[in-house]
Amino acid sequence: MECPMCFEFYAQDRVARNLLCGHTYCTPCLEILYNVSKRIECPLCRTKHDQNMKPHNLSKNFVAMDLASKHLDEQQAGPFNNQKII
């Protein structure tokens, strides 16, 4: 899975975070949003979140992180890794 703002895959340095509106973005993108106005406004639904809600305090989206990790593992394994040789 990838962040809908920067289109980078979620990873250890791009942790997926859940906004209270239910949308998910990577921590670096949320930090950029927060640094602009000292609050986070969801880029998709425009919900304005509490000023005290800093990106690193938002819950991690473990499902998105797991899917991104599996995708990365599959890419590194290559296209023929799961095929049986007859």
PDB file of C-alpha atoms in Angstrom:
ATOM      1  CA  MET A   1       0.000   0.000   0.000  1.00  0.00           C
ATOM      2  CA  GLU A   2       1.122   3.518  -0.648  1.00  0.00           C
ATOM      3  CA  CYS A   3       0.423   6.954   0.771  1.00  0.00           C
ATOM      4  CA  PRO A   4      -2.185   8.763  -1.362  1.00  0.00           C
ATOM      5  CA  MET A   5      -0.283  12.051  -0.977  1.00  0.00           C
ATOM      6  CA  CYS A   6       3.284  11.144  -1.935  1.00  0.00           C
ATOM      7  CA  PHE A   7       2.606   7.754  -3.623  1.00  0.00           C
ATOM      8  CA  GLU A   8       5.485   6.165  -1.680  1.00  0.00           C
ATOM      9  CA  PHE A   9       5.008   2.730  -0.146  1.00  0.00           C
ATOM     10  CA  TYR A  10       4.572   2.644   3.610  1.00  0.00           C
ATOM     11  CA  ALA A  11       7.778   1.529   5.343  1.00  0.00           C
ATOM     12  CA  GLN A  12       9.700   1.921   8.596  1.00  0.00           C
ATOM     13  CA  ASP A  13      10.532   5.529   7.663  1.00  0.00           C
ATOM     14  CA  ARG A  14       7.033   6.135   6.215  1.00  0.00           C
ATOM     15  CA  VAL A  15       4.725   4.774   8.908  1.00  0.00           C
ATOM     16  CA  ALA A  16       1.035   4.725   7.955  1.00  0.00           C
ATOM     17  CA  ARG A  17      -1.033   6.816  10.408  1.00  0.00           C
ATOM     18  CA  ASN A  18      -4.816   6.899  10.844  1.00  0.00           C
ATOM     19  CA  LEU A  19      -6.589  10.231  11.014  1.00  0.00           C
ATOM     20  CA  LEU A  20      -9.733  10.380  13.138  1.00  0.00           C
ATOM     21  CA  CYS A  21     -11.791  10.774   9.935  1.00  0.00           C
ATOM     22  CA  GLY A  22     -10.602   7.297   8.893  1.00  0.00           C
ATOM     23  CA  HIS A  23      -8.154   8.259   6.138  1.00  0.00           C
ATOM     24  CA  THR A  24      -4.523   7.098   6.215  1.00  0.00           C
ATOM     25  CA  TYR A  25      -1.330   8.927   5.218  1.00  0.00           C
ATOM     26  CA  CYS A  26       2.374   8.451   5.926  1.00  0.00           C
ATOM     27  CA  THR A  27       3.981  10.232   8.862  1.00  0.00           C
ATOM     28  CA  PRO A  28       6.249  12.497   6.734  1.00  0.00           C
ATOM     29  CA  CYS A  29       3.256  13.795   4.726  1.00  0.00           C
ATOM     30  CA  LEU A  30       1.264  14.401   7.909  1.00  0.00           C
ATOM     31  CA  GLU A  31       4.239  16.253   9.404  1.00  0.00           C
ATOM     32  CA  ILE A  32       4.315  18.550   6.361  1.00  0.00           C
ATOM     33  CA  LEU A  33       0.597  19.278   6.767  1.00  0.00           C
ATOM     34  CA  TYR A  34       1.032  19.888  10.490  1.00  0.00           C
ATOM     35  CA  ASN A  35       4.035  22.194  10.050  1.00  0.00           C
ATOM     36  CA  VAL A  36       2.138  24.432   7.618  1.00  0.00           C
ATOM     37  CA  SER A  37      -0.716  25.384   9.942  1.00  0.00           C
ATOM     38  CA  LYS A  38       0.029  23.625  13.266  1.00  0.00           C
ATOM     39  CA  ARG A  39      -3.008  21.397  12.723  1.00  0.00           C
ATOM     40  CA  ILE A  40      -3.894  18.595  10.348  1.00  0.00           C
ATOM     41  CA  GLU A  41      -6.658  18.985   7.791  1.00  0.00           C
ATOM     42  CA  CYS A  42      -7.419  15.784   5.891  1.00  0.00           C
ATOM     43  CA  PRO A  43      -6.519  16.334   2.215  1.00  0.00           C
ATOM     44  CA  LEU A  44      -9.422  14.141   1.106  1.00  0.00           C
ATOM     45  CA  CYS A  45     -12.438  15.047   3.246  1.00  0.00           C
ATOM     46  CA  ARG A  46     -11.117  18.346   4.692  1.00  0.00           C
ATOM     47  CA  THR A  47     -11.875  17.349   8.290  1.00  0.00           C
ATOM     48  CA  LYS A  48      -9.907  19.626  10.609  1.00  0.00           C
ATOM     49  CA  HIS A  49      -8.331  17.732  13.466  1.00  0.00           C
ATOM     50  CA  ASP A  50      -7.469  19.002  16.943  1.00  0.00           C
ATOM     51  CA  GLN A  51      -4.426  21.290  17.086  1.00  0.00           C
ATOM     52  CA  ASN A  52      -2.890  19.052  19.760  1.00  0.00           C
ATOM     53  CA  MET A  53      -3.083  16.033  17.426  1.00  0.00           C
ATOM     54  CA  LYS A  54       0.519  15.724  16.221  1.00  0.00           C
ATOM     55  CA  PRO A  55       1.390  13.140  13.536  1.00  0.00           C
ATOM     56  CA  HIS A  56       3.502  10.895  15.785  1.00  0.00           C
ATOM     57  CA  ASN A  57       0.610  10.698  18.295  1.00  0.00           C
ATOM     58  CA  LEU A  58      -1.813   9.266  15.718  1.00  0.00           C
ATOM     59  CA  SER A  59      -2.384   5.509  15.741  1.00  0.00           C
ATOM     60  CA  LYS A  60      -0.445   3.368  13.293  1.00  0.00           C
ATOM     61  CA  ASN A  61      -2.355   1.615  10.538  1.00  0.00           C
ATOM     62  CA  PHE A  62      -0.915  -1.863  11.008  1.00  0.00           C
ATOM     63  CA  VAL A  63      -2.971  -3.361   8.161  1.00  0.00           C
ATOM     64  CA  ALA A  64      -1.518  -0.855   5.675  1.00  0.00           C
ATOM     65  CA  MET A  65       1.987  -1.454   7.048  1.00  0.00           C
ATOM     66  CA  ASP A  66       1.604  -5.255   6.740  1.00  0.00           C
ATOM     67  CA  LEU A  67       0.281  -5.023   3.164  1.00  0.00           C
ATOM     68  CA  ALA A  68       3.136  -2.719   2.156  1.00  0.00           C
ATOM     69  CA  SER A  69       5.665  -5.083   3.746  1.00  0.00           C
ATOM     70  CA  LYS A  70       4.216  -8.088   1.885  1.00  0.00           C
ATOM     71  CA  HIS A  71       4.288  -6.144  -1.383  1.00  0.00           C
ATOM     72  CA  LEU A  72       7.945  -5.255  -0.822  1.00  0.00           C
ATOM     73  CA  ASP A  73       8.785  -8.894  -0.010  1.00  0.00           C
ATOM     74  CA  GLU A  74       7.103 -10.043  -3.233  1.00  0.00           C
ATOM     75  CA  GLN A  75       8.994  -7.462  -5.287  1.00  0.00           C
ATOM     76  CA  GLN A  76      12.320  -8.517  -3.787  1.00  0.00           C
ATOM     77  CA  ALA A  77      11.570 -12.220  -4.334  1.00  0.00           C
ATOM     78  CA  GLY A  78      11.046 -11.752  -8.058  1.00  0.00           C
ATOM     79  CA  PRO A  79       8.325 -13.001 -10.391  1.00  0.00           C
ATOM     80  CA  PHE A  80       9.410 -16.664 -10.517  1.00  0.00           C
ATOM     81  CA  ASN A  81      10.008 -17.313  -6.817  1.00  0.00           C
ATOM     82  CA  ASN A  82       6.652 -19.044  -6.152  1.00  0.00           C
ATOM     83  CA  GLN A  83       6.570 -21.209  -9.290  1.00  0.00           C
ATOM     84  CA  LYS A  84       7.253 -24.947  -9.131  1.00  0.00           C
ATOM     85  CA  ILE A  85       9.770 -26.477 -11.497  1.00  0.00           C
ATOM     86  CA  ILE A  86       8.455 -29.600 -13.223  1.00  0.00           C
TER      87      ILE A  86
END
